[in-house]
């Protein structure tokens, strides 16, 4: 380890260190001494690729790559240090190898950190959720721009970009976890948060193509899981059972051991050690089966567990862990997404933390019980095909009995969906508009067969694939002509299918695209004028425009309210339900953000402002326009009516109203 006890004593005896915070009268130093930083840089450079340069400059650690970006294995080692955290980490990429920007990962105090920081470290773990916005407060680019944001996950790193991340307080950090989470680890002091007097802790891992969230459980709960798993799968190897668990702290005798190599007796020893140690110890469980996404509408505080298929980047399995004592009944609107396909409903357990005699316990409920509790008809499960059919044909065998498809048909669907999703995955770039080359007719005809089979058995089936991360950014091929081909082709296919399908059985919904209703109106006016008036009245009566800030609200895990799920930006925050009642916030006519969105048609500019259909579509998606032009009121870049040319007006108005 880089910090021995003697080095820690030297560290604490140094004078003149800048102090930036005080926790319960325990002061924490801002920066470690330069010799410790130098040792850390030398150690990191020695362990990593020889072409990677790690140096210290004043109070910074600077990492420079060899022109090809930092390999994942090297980056793991760079940040696997046991030293006092520095307040500035600088990474200067040569050509933006982090496709989506700098990725920040929460870490937990190691045993060494606890020994050094003492009570101050324990107090530091009790960071409240309201401090979250302050934790990463300043990201400065080399061109002088400053990004004050809750996260920097979407900050693009281009060639020559210099990123400085300032952390509010230092932390001794090391994270003994399985390799599953040990990717792109950066030091980040937000570790746990307190809600209603209960402290929850978590660890997160991000990387370019996939992300994972882990909710923490105690070791006793983990031991119960291991016991149950061994009873159900007596022939399974221990490493298969525990491969998705991440240990936050381990006794010294296991600190260098591979998690997969531990025996069951070793695991038992760890339990005993952790149960006898001071303070709480946690482990994280990574969800691997799809269930309903929209628990946010039902449960207030939650942790989202998400694991994307590491090989193909398209199959996503999610679990929402929520806290039952924070259920806002007003948000019980239903679940509409996915059900597990590997386990029957009555055998799939969702763990809920509940208060009982001032203690926290886990209660296992089947998904059917959850649905019944929420007042949802559990006889109408909703299934997402993109979670069933993947390039691996074996997944198809789990569902072929219920949907009436052969193994070969499952393989065909998986192959077609893979080709389609691969175009969106980003690792090949958006400039290639190859989606139009997909065999749409064969894919759609097979999907229609599935829908028919399910409908005949009384099931409701949702065919959906929403790119929530891409939707607000308006990601599309840089070749504008290629994009127009894709957009026009897809709209044509959807319109054709909508005319053929029985609306009593199958409906088509395009997400985040109210302007599609205008496309349908224009087609009806040309081809079926006798239906045009009825369709127009229907669109007018339903308020066909986007409902963001009017009939839709988004609440994040920390209580922040936004006008929709795509608008999770500090500048678009409506308020916080932990500081003010939701009803008071939502009915506040003086709220500047709500006022803007509820009067958006009056503020539209450019072609959207002049469009005769703006009262019907509301100008499309305002968040997409904001990301694309840095202006909330310019054209929706994905509107087929306005994409023929770029805007010829100033796009730097931001929130300015015309």
PDB file of N, CA and C in Angstrom, residues 41 44-46 48-56 61-66:
ATOM      1  N   UNK A  41       1.692   8.728  -8.494  1.00  0.00           N
ATOM      2  CA  UNK A  41       1.859   8.842  -9.939  1.00  0.00           C
ATOM      3  C   UNK A  41       2.890   7.844 -10.449  1.00  0.00           C
ATOM      4  N   UNK A  44       1.350   4.361 -10.378  1.00  0.00           N
ATOM      5  CA  UNK A  44       0.365   4.184 -11.447  1.00  0.00           C
ATOM      6  C   UNK A  44       1.040   4.035 -12.796  1.00  0.00           C
ATOM      7  N   UNK A  45       2.060   4.844 -13.042  1.00  0.00           N
ATOM      8  CA  UNK A  45       2.743   4.772 -14.333  1.00  0.00           C
ATOM      9  C   UNK A  45       3.498   3.457 -14.470  1.00  0.00           C
ATOM     10  N   UNK A  46       4.029   2.969 -13.361  1.00  0.00           N
ATOM     11  CA  UNK A  46       4.760   1.705 -13.408  1.00  0.00           C
ATOM     12  C   UNK A  46       3.832   0.544 -13.721  1.00  0.00           C
ATOM     13  N   UNK A  48       0.871   0.627 -15.323  1.00  0.00           N
ATOM     14  CA  UNK A  48       0.045   0.749 -16.516  1.00  0.00           C
ATOM     15  C   UNK A  48       0.876   0.616 -17.777  1.00  0.00           C
ATOM     16  N   UNK A  49       0.208   0.819 -18.889  1.00  0.00           N
ATOM     17  CA  UNK A  49       0.843   0.755 -20.197  1.00  0.00           C
ATOM     18  C   UNK A  49       2.019   1.727 -20.244  1.00  0.00           C
ATOM     19  N   UNK A  50       3.190   1.296 -20.744  1.00  0.00           N
ATOM     20  CA  UNK A  50       4.368   2.178 -20.737  1.00  0.00           C
ATOM     21  C   UNK A  50       4.186   3.445 -21.560  1.00  0.00           C
ATOM     22  N   UNK A  51       3.217   3.450 -22.456  1.00  0.00           N
ATOM     23  CA  UNK A  51       3.001   4.649 -23.268  1.00  0.00           C
ATOM     24  C   UNK A  51       2.125   5.677 -22.565  1.00  0.00           C
ATOM     25  N   UNK A  52       1.617   5.334 -21.383  1.00  0.00           N
ATOM     26  CA  UNK A  52       0.775   6.260 -20.631  1.00  0.00           C
ATOM     27  C   UNK A  52       1.634   7.007 -19.617  1.00  0.00           C
ATOM     28  N   UNK A  53       1.498   8.306 -19.608  1.00  0.00           N
ATOM     29  CA  UNK A  53       2.313   9.141 -18.747  1.00  0.00           C
ATOM     30  C   UNK A  53       1.472   9.667 -17.597  1.00  0.00           C
ATOM     31  N   UNK A  54       1.921   9.412 -16.372  1.00  0.00           N
ATOM     32  CA  UNK A  54       1.224   9.884 -15.180  1.00  0.00           C
ATOM     33  C   UNK A  54       2.184  10.752 -14.384  1.00  0.00           C
ATOM     34  N   UNK A  55       1.859  12.018 -14.224  1.00  0.00           N
ATOM     35  CA  UNK A  55       2.738  12.949 -13.523  1.00  0.00           C
ATOM     36  C   UNK A  55       1.924  13.800 -12.560  1.00  0.00           C
ATOM     37  N   UNK A  56       2.643  14.503 -11.692  1.00  0.00           N
ATOM     38  CA  UNK A  56       1.992  15.459 -10.794  1.00  0.00           C
ATOM     39  C   UNK A  56       2.442  16.856 -11.170  1.00  0.00           C
ATOM     40  N   UNK A  61      -2.943  15.510 -10.407  1.00  0.00           N
ATOM     41  CA  UNK A  61      -2.393  14.306 -11.019  1.00  0.00           C
ATOM     42  C   UNK A  61      -2.848  14.321 -12.461  1.00  0.00           C
ATOM     43  N   UNK A  62      -1.919  14.271 -13.384  1.00  0.00           N
ATOM     44  CA  UNK A  62      -2.226  14.394 -14.806  1.00  0.00           C
ATOM     45  C   UNK A  62      -1.952  13.063 -15.486  1.00  0.00           C
ATOM     46  N   UNK A  63      -2.915  12.585 -16.252  1.00  0.00           N
ATOM     47  CA  UNK A  63      -2.798  11.341 -16.998  1.00  0.00           C
ATOM     48  C   UNK A  63      -2.874  11.666 -18.480  1.00  0.00           C
ATOM     49  N   UNK A  64      -1.858  11.298 -19.249  1.00  0.00           N
ATOM     50  CA  UNK A  64      -1.849  11.544 -20.683  1.00  0.00           C
ATOM     51  C   UNK A  64      -1.683  10.207 -21.399  1.00  0.00           C
ATOM     52  N   UNK A  65      -2.448  10.028 -22.463  1.00  0.00           N
ATOM     53  CA  UNK A  65      -2.407   8.746 -23.156  1.00  0.00           C
ATOM     54  C   UNK A  65      -1.448   8.799 -24.335  1.00  0.00           C
ATOM     55  N   UNK A  66      -1.416   7.692 -25.078  1.00  0.00           N
ATOM     56  CA  UNK A  66      -0.468   7.555 -26.173  1.00  0.00           C
ATOM     57  C   UNK A  66      -1.080   7.865 -27.528  1.00  0.00           C
TER      58      UNK A  66
END
